[in-house]
Amino acid sequence: MKILFIGGTGTISTAISKKLVERGDELYLINRGHRNKIFGGRVHEINIDINDEDAVAKKIAGLKFDAVCDFIGFVPQQLERDYRLFKGKTKQFLYISSASAYHKPVKDYRITESTTLANPYWEYSRNKIACEELLMKYYREEDFPITIIRPSHTYDERSVPLGVHGNNGSFQVIKRMMEGKPVIVHGDGTSLWTITFNTDFANAFIGLIGNPHAIGEAFQITSDESLTWNQIYQIIADTLGVEYKPYYVSSDFLDAVSEYDFRGGLIGDKANTVVFDNTKLKRAVPDFVPHVRAEEGIRIAIENIMLHPELQILDKDFDEWCDKVIAELEEAKKRILA
């Protein structure tokens, strides 16, 4: 198949790109080219800013594709651009939306594709909803062959899944664990969350490419395994061979005392119990079975992080903020009990 990705080297798209290349598909990537070397020259690189619409149109003139996917579209204006660029040039247009678009707070912890889309806490999610609505309009009125994909928390070998972390990713929390320091966990750690390793996501996604049952439809792609946050953090600690020392803090308090995006990413997403029903996906892709359990995925990530110093990104500000929050709450306890 002849496939074009806008992006193609992110957490989700890298795994998909690698599998398509291994399968022998003809893959084109529109991106800045910063990480394309991981494909060993086996992709067609269009190293250009996708926002330069005229330049992109010239680069793809005369080309037609079996499928095009935008992994980095966040606002409707970007999807309007995609429509202008690819109408009549692709048999299928796939868009990566987000499971964070589902109604928050959740009406039912069991989420299907028909769950209401609404997230008053996170502009990112509201923009994704607007993008979906625009694409469905193009499908209904212009027969633009769209497929909408809603990933939830997908991770790869470069990071571990966390509820609370700073701007530099997950390593500082790993470091706190290794140093025997407490780590901040939102709520009491008992809400359920679903994490998906990127290779599992890729297997399902590839099953939707060129699939006639996917046109005009939305699909969520997640693992079938849901764990509490305590279980996720415990797996990380066990893999590191250290004691899990949680320090529980309410999500509302974390949002109130931090500069981090805890209102959107936490209150509008991770603080909610979510369990995904993938029945619709499995009807369209009958052979899809998630293979990477949390224990295996987190082990793969931690082993890889420890082997690659460039992934061990420190975050002094976040570390100091954690210490300050914990110290202040401990002092509050003392004052109340005095």
CSV table of C-alpha atoms in Angstrom, one decimal:
chain,number,residue,atom,x,y,z
A,1,MET,CA,0.0,0.0,0.0
A,2,LYS,CA,1.0,3.6,-0.6
A,3,ILE,CA,0.6,5.5,2.7
A,4,LEU,CA,1.5,9.0,3.9
A,5,PHE,CA,1.8,10.1,7.5
A,6,ILE,CA,1.8,13.7,8.7
A,7,GLY,CA,4.3,13.2,11.5
A,8,GLY,CA,5.3,9.5,11.8
A,9,THR,CA,8.0,9.6,14.5
A,10,GLY,CA,6.0,10.2,17.7
A,11,THR,CA,5.2,7.7,20.5
A,12,ILE,CA,2.3,6.2,18.6
A,13,SER,CA,3.3,6.7,15.0
A,14,THR,CA,6.9,5.4,15.3
A,15,ALA,CA,5.6,1.9,16.0
A,16,ILE,CA,3.2,2.0,13.2
A,17,SER,CA,5.7,3.4,10.7
A,18,LYS,CA,8.2,0.6,11.6
A,19,LYS,CA,5.6,-2.1,11.1
A,20,LEU,CA,4.5,-0.7,7.8
A,21,VAL,CA,8.1,-0.5,6.6
A,22,GLU,CA,8.7,-4.1,7.7
A,23,ARG,CA,5.6,-5.2,5.9
A,24,GLY,CA,6.8,-3.7,2.7
A,25,ASP,CA,4.4,-0.8,2.3
A,26,GLU,CA,5.5,2.4,0.5
A,27,LEU,CA,5.5,4.9,3.3
A,28,TYR,CA,5.9,8.7,2.9
A,29,LEU,CA,6.5,11.0,5.9
A,30,ILE,CA,5.8,14.7,6.0
A,31,ASN,CA,7.8,16.0,8.9
A,32,ARG,CA,11.0,18.0,9.8
A,33,GLY,CA,13.1,14.9,9.4
A,34,HIS,CA,14.7,15.0,12.9
A,35,ARG,CA,14.1,11.3,13.8
A,36,ASN,CA,13.6,9.7,10.3
A,37,LYS,CA,17.1,8.1,10.5
A,38,ILE,CA,15.5,5.3,12.7
A,39,PHE,CA,13.9,3.9,9.6
A,40,GLY,CA,17.2,3.3,7.8
A,41,GLY,CA,16.3,5.1,4.6
A,42,ARG,CA,13.3,2.9,4.0
A,43,VAL,CA,10.8,5.7,3.9
A,44,HIS,CA,10.1,8.5,1.5
A,45,GLU,CA,11.0,11.7,3.3
A,46,ILE,CA,9.1,15.0,2.6
A,47,ASN,CA,11.1,17.2,5.0
A,48,ILE,CA,8.8,20.2,5.1
A,49,ASP,CA,6.6,22.1,7.5
A,50,ILE,CA,3.1,20.8,7.0
A,51,ASN,CA,1.8,24.3,7.8
A,52,ASP,CA,3.4,25.6,4.6
A,53,GLU,CA,0.4,24.5,2.6
A,54,ASP,CA,1.5,25.7,-0.8
A,55,ALA,CA,4.9,24.1,-0.5
A,56,VAL,CA,3.4,20.8,0.6
A,57,ALA,CA,0.9,20.9,-2.3
A,58,LYS,CA,3.8,21.2,-4.8
A,59,LYS,CA,5.7,18.3,-3.1
A,60,ILE,CA,2.7,15.9,-3.4
A,61,ALA,CA,1.5,17.0,-6.8
A,62,GLY,CA,0.9,14.0,-8.9
A,63,LEU,CA,0.9,11.6,-5.9
A,64,LYS,CA,-2.1,9.6,-4.8
A,65,PHE,CA,-2.3,7.4,-1.7
A,66,ASP,CA,-4.2,4.4,-0.3
A,67,ALA,CA,-4.2,6.1,3.1
A,68,VAL,CA,-3.2,9.4,4.7
A,69,CYS,CA,-3.0,9.9,8.5
A,70,ASP,CA,-2.5,13.1,10.5
A,71,PHE,CA,-0.9,12.4,13.8
A,72,ILE,CA,-0.3,16.0,14.7
A,73,GLY,CA,-3.6,17.8,14.0
A,74,PHE,CA,-4.8,19.6,17.1
A,75,VAL,CA,-7.2,22.3,15.9
A,76,PRO,CA,-9.9,22.4,13.1
A,77,GLN,CA,-7.8,24.8,11.0
A,78,GLN,CA,-5.2,22.1,10.5
A,79,LEU,CA,-7.9,19.6,9.4
A,80,GLU,CA,-9.3,22.2,7.0
A,81,ARG,CA,-5.8,22.4,5.5
A,82,ASP,CA,-5.6,18.6,5.3
A,83,TYR,CA,-8.9,18.4,3.5
A,84,ARG,CA,-7.7,20.9,0.9
A,85,LEU,CA,-4.4,19.0,0.4
A,86,PHE,CA,-5.8,15.5,0.2
A,87,LYS,CA,-9.3,15.6,-1.1
A,88,GLY,CA,-9.3,13.4,-4.2
A,89,LYS,CA,-5.8,12.2,-3.4
A,90,THR,CA,-6.4,9.4,-0.9
A,91,LYS,CA,-8.8,6.5,-0.4
A,92,GLN,CA,-8.8,6.9,3.3
A,93,PHE,CA,-7.9,9.8,5.7
A,94,LEU,CA,-7.2,8.7,9.3
A,95,TYR,CA,-7.1,11.2,12.1
A,96,ILE,CA,-5.6,10.7,15.5
A,97,SER,CA,-8.0,12.2,18.0
A,98,SER,CA,-8.0,11.4,21.8
A,99,ALA,CA,-9.9,9.3,24.3
A,100,SER,CA,-9.6,12.4,26.6
A,101,ALA,CA,-12.4,13.8,24.5
A,102,TYR,CA,-15.0,11.5,26.2
A,103,HIS,CA,-17.3,13.1,28.7
A,104,LYS,CA,-15.6,14.2,32.0
A,105,PRO,CA,-16.6,13.5,34.6
A,106,VAL,CA,-17.4,10.1,33.1
A,107,LYS,CA,-21.1,9.1,33.1
A,108,ASP,CA,-20.1,5.4,33.0
A,109,TYR,CA,-16.6,4.1,33.6
A,110,ARG,CA,-17.1,1.7,30.7
A,111,ILE,CA,-16.3,3.7,27.6
A,112,THR,CA,-17.4,2.9,24.1
A,113,GLU,CA,-17.2,4.9,20.9
A,114,SER,CA,-20.8,6.1,21.5
A,115,THR,CA,-19.9,7.7,24.8
A,116,THR,CA,-20.7,11.4,24.8
A,117,LEU,CA,-17.8,13.7,23.8
A,118,ALA,CA,-17.4,16.6,26.2
A,119,ASN,CA,-14.5,17.7,28.4
A,120,PRO,CA,-15.0,21.1,30.2
A,121,TYR,CA,-11.6,20.9,31.9
A,122,TRP,CA,-9.3,20.6,28.9
A,123,GLU,CA,-9.1,22.8,25.8
A,124,TYR,CA,-6.9,20.2,24.1
A,125,SER,CA,-9.8,17.7,24.3
A,126,ARG,CA,-12.4,20.2,23.2
A,127,ASN,CA,-10.3,21.1,20.1
A,128,LYS,CA,-10.0,17.3,19.3
A,129,ILE,CA,-13.8,17.1,19.5
A,130,ALA,CA,-14.1,20.1,17.1
A,131,CYS,CA,-11.7,18.4,14.7
A,132,GLU,CA,-13.8,15.2,14.8
A,133,GLU,CA,-17.0,17.2,14.1
A,134,LEU,CA,-15.4,18.9,11.1
A,135,LEU,CA,-14.2,15.6,9.6
A,136,MET,CA,-17.6,14.0,10.0
A,137,LYS,CA,-19.1,17.0,8.2
A,138,TYR,CA,-16.7,16.5,5.4
A,139,TYR,CA,-17.6,12.8,5.3
A,140,ARG,CA,-21.4,13.4,5.3
A,141,GLU,CA,-21.4,16.4,2.8
A,142,GLU,CA,-18.3,15.8,0.7
A,143,ASP,CA,-17.8,12.0,0.9
A,144,PHE,CA,-14.3,12.6,2.3
A,145,PRO,CA,-13.3,9.0,3.4
A,146,ILE,CA,-12.4,9.6,7.1
A,147,THR,CA,-11.6,7.3,9.9
A,148,ILE,CA,-11.2,8.7,13.5
A,149,ILE,CA,-8.9,7.0,16.0
A,150,ARG,CA,-9.1,7.7,19.7
A,151,PRO,CA,-6.0,6.6,21.6
A,152,SER,CA,-5.9,6.7,25.4
A,153,HIS,CA,-2.6,6.6,27.4
A,154,THR,CA,-0.1,5.1,25.0
A,155,TYR,CA,3.5,4.8,25.9
A,156,ASP,CA,6.7,3.3,24.5
A,157,GLU,CA,10.2,2.3,25.5
A,158,ARG,CA,11.2,5.9,26.2
A,159,SER,CA,9.0,6.6,29.2
A,160,VAL,CA,6.9,5.1,31.9
A,161,PRO,CA,3.2,5.9,32.4
A,162,LEU,CA,2.5,8.3,35.3
A,163,GLY,CA,-0.3,10.3,36.7
A,164,VAL,CA,1.8,13.2,38.1
A,165,HIS,CA,5.1,14.3,36.5
A,166,GLY,CA,6.8,17.5,35.4
A,167,ASN,CA,7.5,19.1,32.0
A,168,ASN,CA,10.5,16.9,31.3
A,169,GLY,CA,8.7,13.5,31.3
A,170,SER,CA,8.9,10.5,33.6
A,171,PHE,CA,12.5,10.1,34.6
A,172,GLN,CA,12.5,12.4,37.6
A,173,VAL,CA,9.8,10.2,39.2
A,174,ILE,CA,12.0,7.1,38.5
A,175,LYS,CA,14.9,8.9,40.1
A,176,ARG,CA,12.9,9.8,43.2
A,177,MET,CA,11.9,6.2,43.6
A,178,MET,CA,15.6,5.0,43.2
A,179,GLU,CA,16.6,7.6,45.9
A,180,GLY,CA,14.0,6.2,48.3
A,181,LYS,CA,11.9,9.4,48.2
A,182,PRO,CA,8.1,9.5,48.2
A,183,VAL,CA,6.3,10.1,44.9
A,184,ILE,CA,3.2,12.1,44.6
A,185,VAL,CA,0.1,10.1,43.5
A,186,HIS,CA,-3.1,11.8,42.7
A,187,GLY,CA,-6.2,10.9,44.9
A,188,ASP,CA,-5.6,7.7,46.8
A,189,GLY,CA,-4.3,5.7,43.8
A,190,THR,CA,-7.3,3.5,43.5
A,191,SER,CA,-9.0,4.8,40.4
A,192,LEU,CA,-8.6,2.6,37.3
A,193,TRP,CA,-6.6,3.6,34.3
A,194,THR,CA,-5.8,1.9,31.0
A,195,ILE,CA,-2.3,2.0,29.5
A,196,THR,CA,-1.4,0.7,26.1
A,197,PHE,CA,2.1,-0.1,24.7
A,198,ASN,CA,2.7,1.5,21.3
A,199,THR,CA,3.3,-1.8,19.4
A,200,ASP,CA,-0.1,-3.1,20.5
A,201,PHE,CA,-1.7,0.2,19.3
A,202,ALA,CA,0.2,-0.2,16.0
A,203,ASN,CA,-1.2,-3.7,15.3
A,204,ALA,CA,-4.8,-2.5,15.7
A,205,PHE,CA,-4.2,0.7,13.7
A,206,ILE,CA,-2.7,-1.2,10.8
A,207,GLY,CA,-5.8,-3.4,10.7
A,208,LEU,CA,-7.9,-0.3,10.1
A,209,ILE,CA,-5.8,1.0,7.2
A,210,GLY,CA,-7.6,0.1,4.0
A,211,ASN,CA,-10.4,-1.5,5.9
A,212,PRO,CA,-13.8,-0.6,4.3
A,213,HIS,CA,-15.6,-1.0,7.6
A,214,ALA,CA,-13.5,1.8,9.0
A,215,ILE,CA,-14.7,4.5,6.6
A,216,GLY,CA,-16.9,7.1,8.3
A,217,GLU,CA,-16.3,5.5,11.7
A,218,ALA,CA,-14.6,6.3,15.0
A,219,PHE,CA,-12.6,3.7,16.9
A,220,GLN,CA,-10.8,3.8,20.2
A,221,ILE,CA,-7.6,1.7,20.4
A,222,THR,CA,-6.5,0.7,23.9
A,223,SER,CA,-5.3,-2.3,25.8
A,224,ASP,CA,-8.0,-4.5,27.5
A,225,GLU,CA,-6.0,-4.3,30.8
A,226,SER,CA,-7.1,-1.7,33.4
A,227,LEU,CA,-5.1,-1.1,36.5
A,228,THR,CA,-5.2,1.2,39.5
A,229,TRP,CA,-2.6,3.9,39.7
A,230,ASN,CA,-1.2,2.1,42.8
A,231,GLN,CA,-0.7,-1.0,40.7
A,232,ILE,CA,1.0,1.0,37.9
A,233,TYR,CA,3.4,2.7,40.3
A,234,GLN,CA,4.0,-0.5,42.2
A,235,ILE,CA,5.1,-2.2,38.9
A,236,ILE,CA,7.5,0.6,38.3
A,237,ALA,CA,9.0,0.3,41.8
A,238,ASP,CA,9.2,-3.5,41.5
A,239,THR,CA,10.9,-3.3,38.2
A,240,LEU,CA,13.4,-0.9,39.7
A,241,GLY,CA,13.8,-3.1,42.8
A,242,VAL,CA,12.8,-0.4,45.2
A,243,GLU,CA,10.1,0.3,47.8
A,244,TYR,CA,7.0,2.1,46.5
A,245,LYS,CA,6.5,5.1,48.7
A,246,PRO,CA,3.3,6.9,47.6
A,247,TYR,CA,2.3,10.3,48.9
A,248,TYR,CA,-1.4,10.8,48.2
A,249,VAL,CA,-2.6,14.3,47.3
A,250,SER,CA,-6.0,15.3,45.9
A,251,SER,CA,-6.1,16.2,42.3
A,252,ASP,CA,-7.9,19.5,43.0
A,253,PHE,CA,-5.1,20.4,45.4
A,254,LEU,CA,-2.4,19.5,42.9
A,255,ASP,CA,-4.1,21.7,40.3
A,256,ALA,CA,-4.4,24.6,42.8
A,257,VAL,CA,-0.8,24.6,43.8
A,258,SER,CA,1.1,23.9,40.6
A,259,GLU,CA,2.0,25.5,37.3
A,260,TYR,CA,1.6,22.2,35.6
A,261,ASP,CA,-1.4,21.3,33.4
A,262,PHE,CA,-3.1,19.3,36.1
A,263,ARG,CA,-6.5,20.7,35.4
A,264,GLY,CA,-6.6,19.3,31.9
A,265,GLY,CA,-4.3,16.3,32.0
A,266,LEU,CA,-5.3,15.2,35.5
A,267,ILE,CA,-8.8,16.5,36.5
A,268,GLY,CA,-10.0,16.3,32.9
A,269,ASP,CA,-8.5,12.9,32.3
A,270,LYS,CA,-6.2,10.8,34.5
A,271,ALA,CA,-8.1,11.4,37.8
A,272,ASN,CA,-11.2,9.6,36.3
A,273,THR,CA,-11.7,5.8,36.3
A,274,VAL,CA,-11.9,4.7,32.7
A,275,VAL,CA,-12.3,1.2,31.3
A,276,PHE,CA,-12.5,0.8,27.5
A,277,ASP,CA,-14.8,-1.5,25.6
A,278,ASN,CA,-13.0,-2.4,22.4
A,279,THR,CA,-15.8,-4.5,20.9
A,280,LYS,CA,-16.3,-2.3,17.9
A,281,LEU,CA,-12.5,-2.3,17.1
A,282,LYS,CA,-12.4,-6.1,17.4
A,283,ARG,CA,-15.3,-6.5,15.0
A,284,ALA,CA,-13.4,-4.4,12.4
A,285,VAL,CA,-10.0,-6.0,13.2
A,286,PRO,CA,-10.9,-9.6,14.4
A,287,ASP,CA,-7.3,-10.7,15.0
A,288,PHE,CA,-6.4,-7.8,17.3
A,289,VAL,CA,-5.3,-9.0,20.7
A,290,PRO,CA,-3.1,-6.8,22.9
A,291,HIS,CA,0.0,-8.7,23.8
A,292,VAL,CA,2.1,-6.4,26.0
A,293,ARG,CA,0.9,-6.4,29.6
A,294,ALA,CA,1.8,-3.5,31.9
A,295,GLU,CA,4.5,-5.5,33.6
A,296,GLU,CA,6.2,-6.2,30.3
A,297,GLY,CA,5.8,-2.8,28.8
A,298,ILE,CA,7.1,-1.0,31.9
A,299,ARG,CA,10.0,-3.4,32.1
A,300,ILE,CA,10.9,-2.7,28.5
A,301,ALA,CA,10.7,1.1,29.1
A,302,ILE,CA,12.8,1.1,32.3
A,303,GLU,CA,15.5,-1.2,30.8
A,304,ASN,CA,15.7,1.0,27.8
A,305,ILE,CA,15.8,4.2,29.8
A,306,MET,CA,18.6,2.9,32.0
A,307,LEU,CA,20.6,2.0,28.9
A,308,HIS,CA,20.2,5.4,27.3
A,309,PRO,CA,21.5,8.5,29.3
A,310,GLU,CA,19.8,10.8,26.8
A,311,LEU,CA,16.4,9.6,28.1
A,312,GLN,CA,17.4,10.3,31.7
A,313,ILE,CA,16.2,13.9,31.6
A,314,LEU,CA,16.3,15.6,35.0
A,315,ASP,CA,13.7,18.0,36.2
A,316,LYS,CA,15.0,19.9,39.2
A,317,ASP,CA,12.0,22.2,39.4
A,318,PHE,CA,9.5,19.4,39.5
A,319,ASP,CA,11.6,17.5,42.1
A,320,GLU,CA,11.7,20.6,44.4
A,321,TRP,CA,8.0,21.2,43.9
A,322,CYS,CA,7.3,17.6,45.0
A,323,ASP,CA,9.4,18.1,48.1
A,324,LYS,CA,7.7,21.4,48.9
A,325,VAL,CA,4.1,20.0,48.5
A,326,ILE,CA,4.9,17.0,50.7
A,327,ALA,CA,6.6,19.2,53.4
A,328,GLU,CA,3.8,21.8,53.4
A,329,LEU,CA,1.1,19.1,53.8
A,330,GLU,CA,3.1,17.4,56.6
A,331,GLU,CA,3.3,20.7,58.4
A,332,ALA,CA,-0.4,21.2,58.0
A,333,LYS,CA,-1.0,17.9,59.6
A,334,LYS,CA,1.1,18.9,62.6
A,335,ARG,CA,-0.7,22.2,62.9
A,336,ILE,CA,-4.1,20.6,62.8
A,337,LEU,CA,-3.1,18.0,65.4
A,338,ALA,CA,-1.4,20.5,67.7
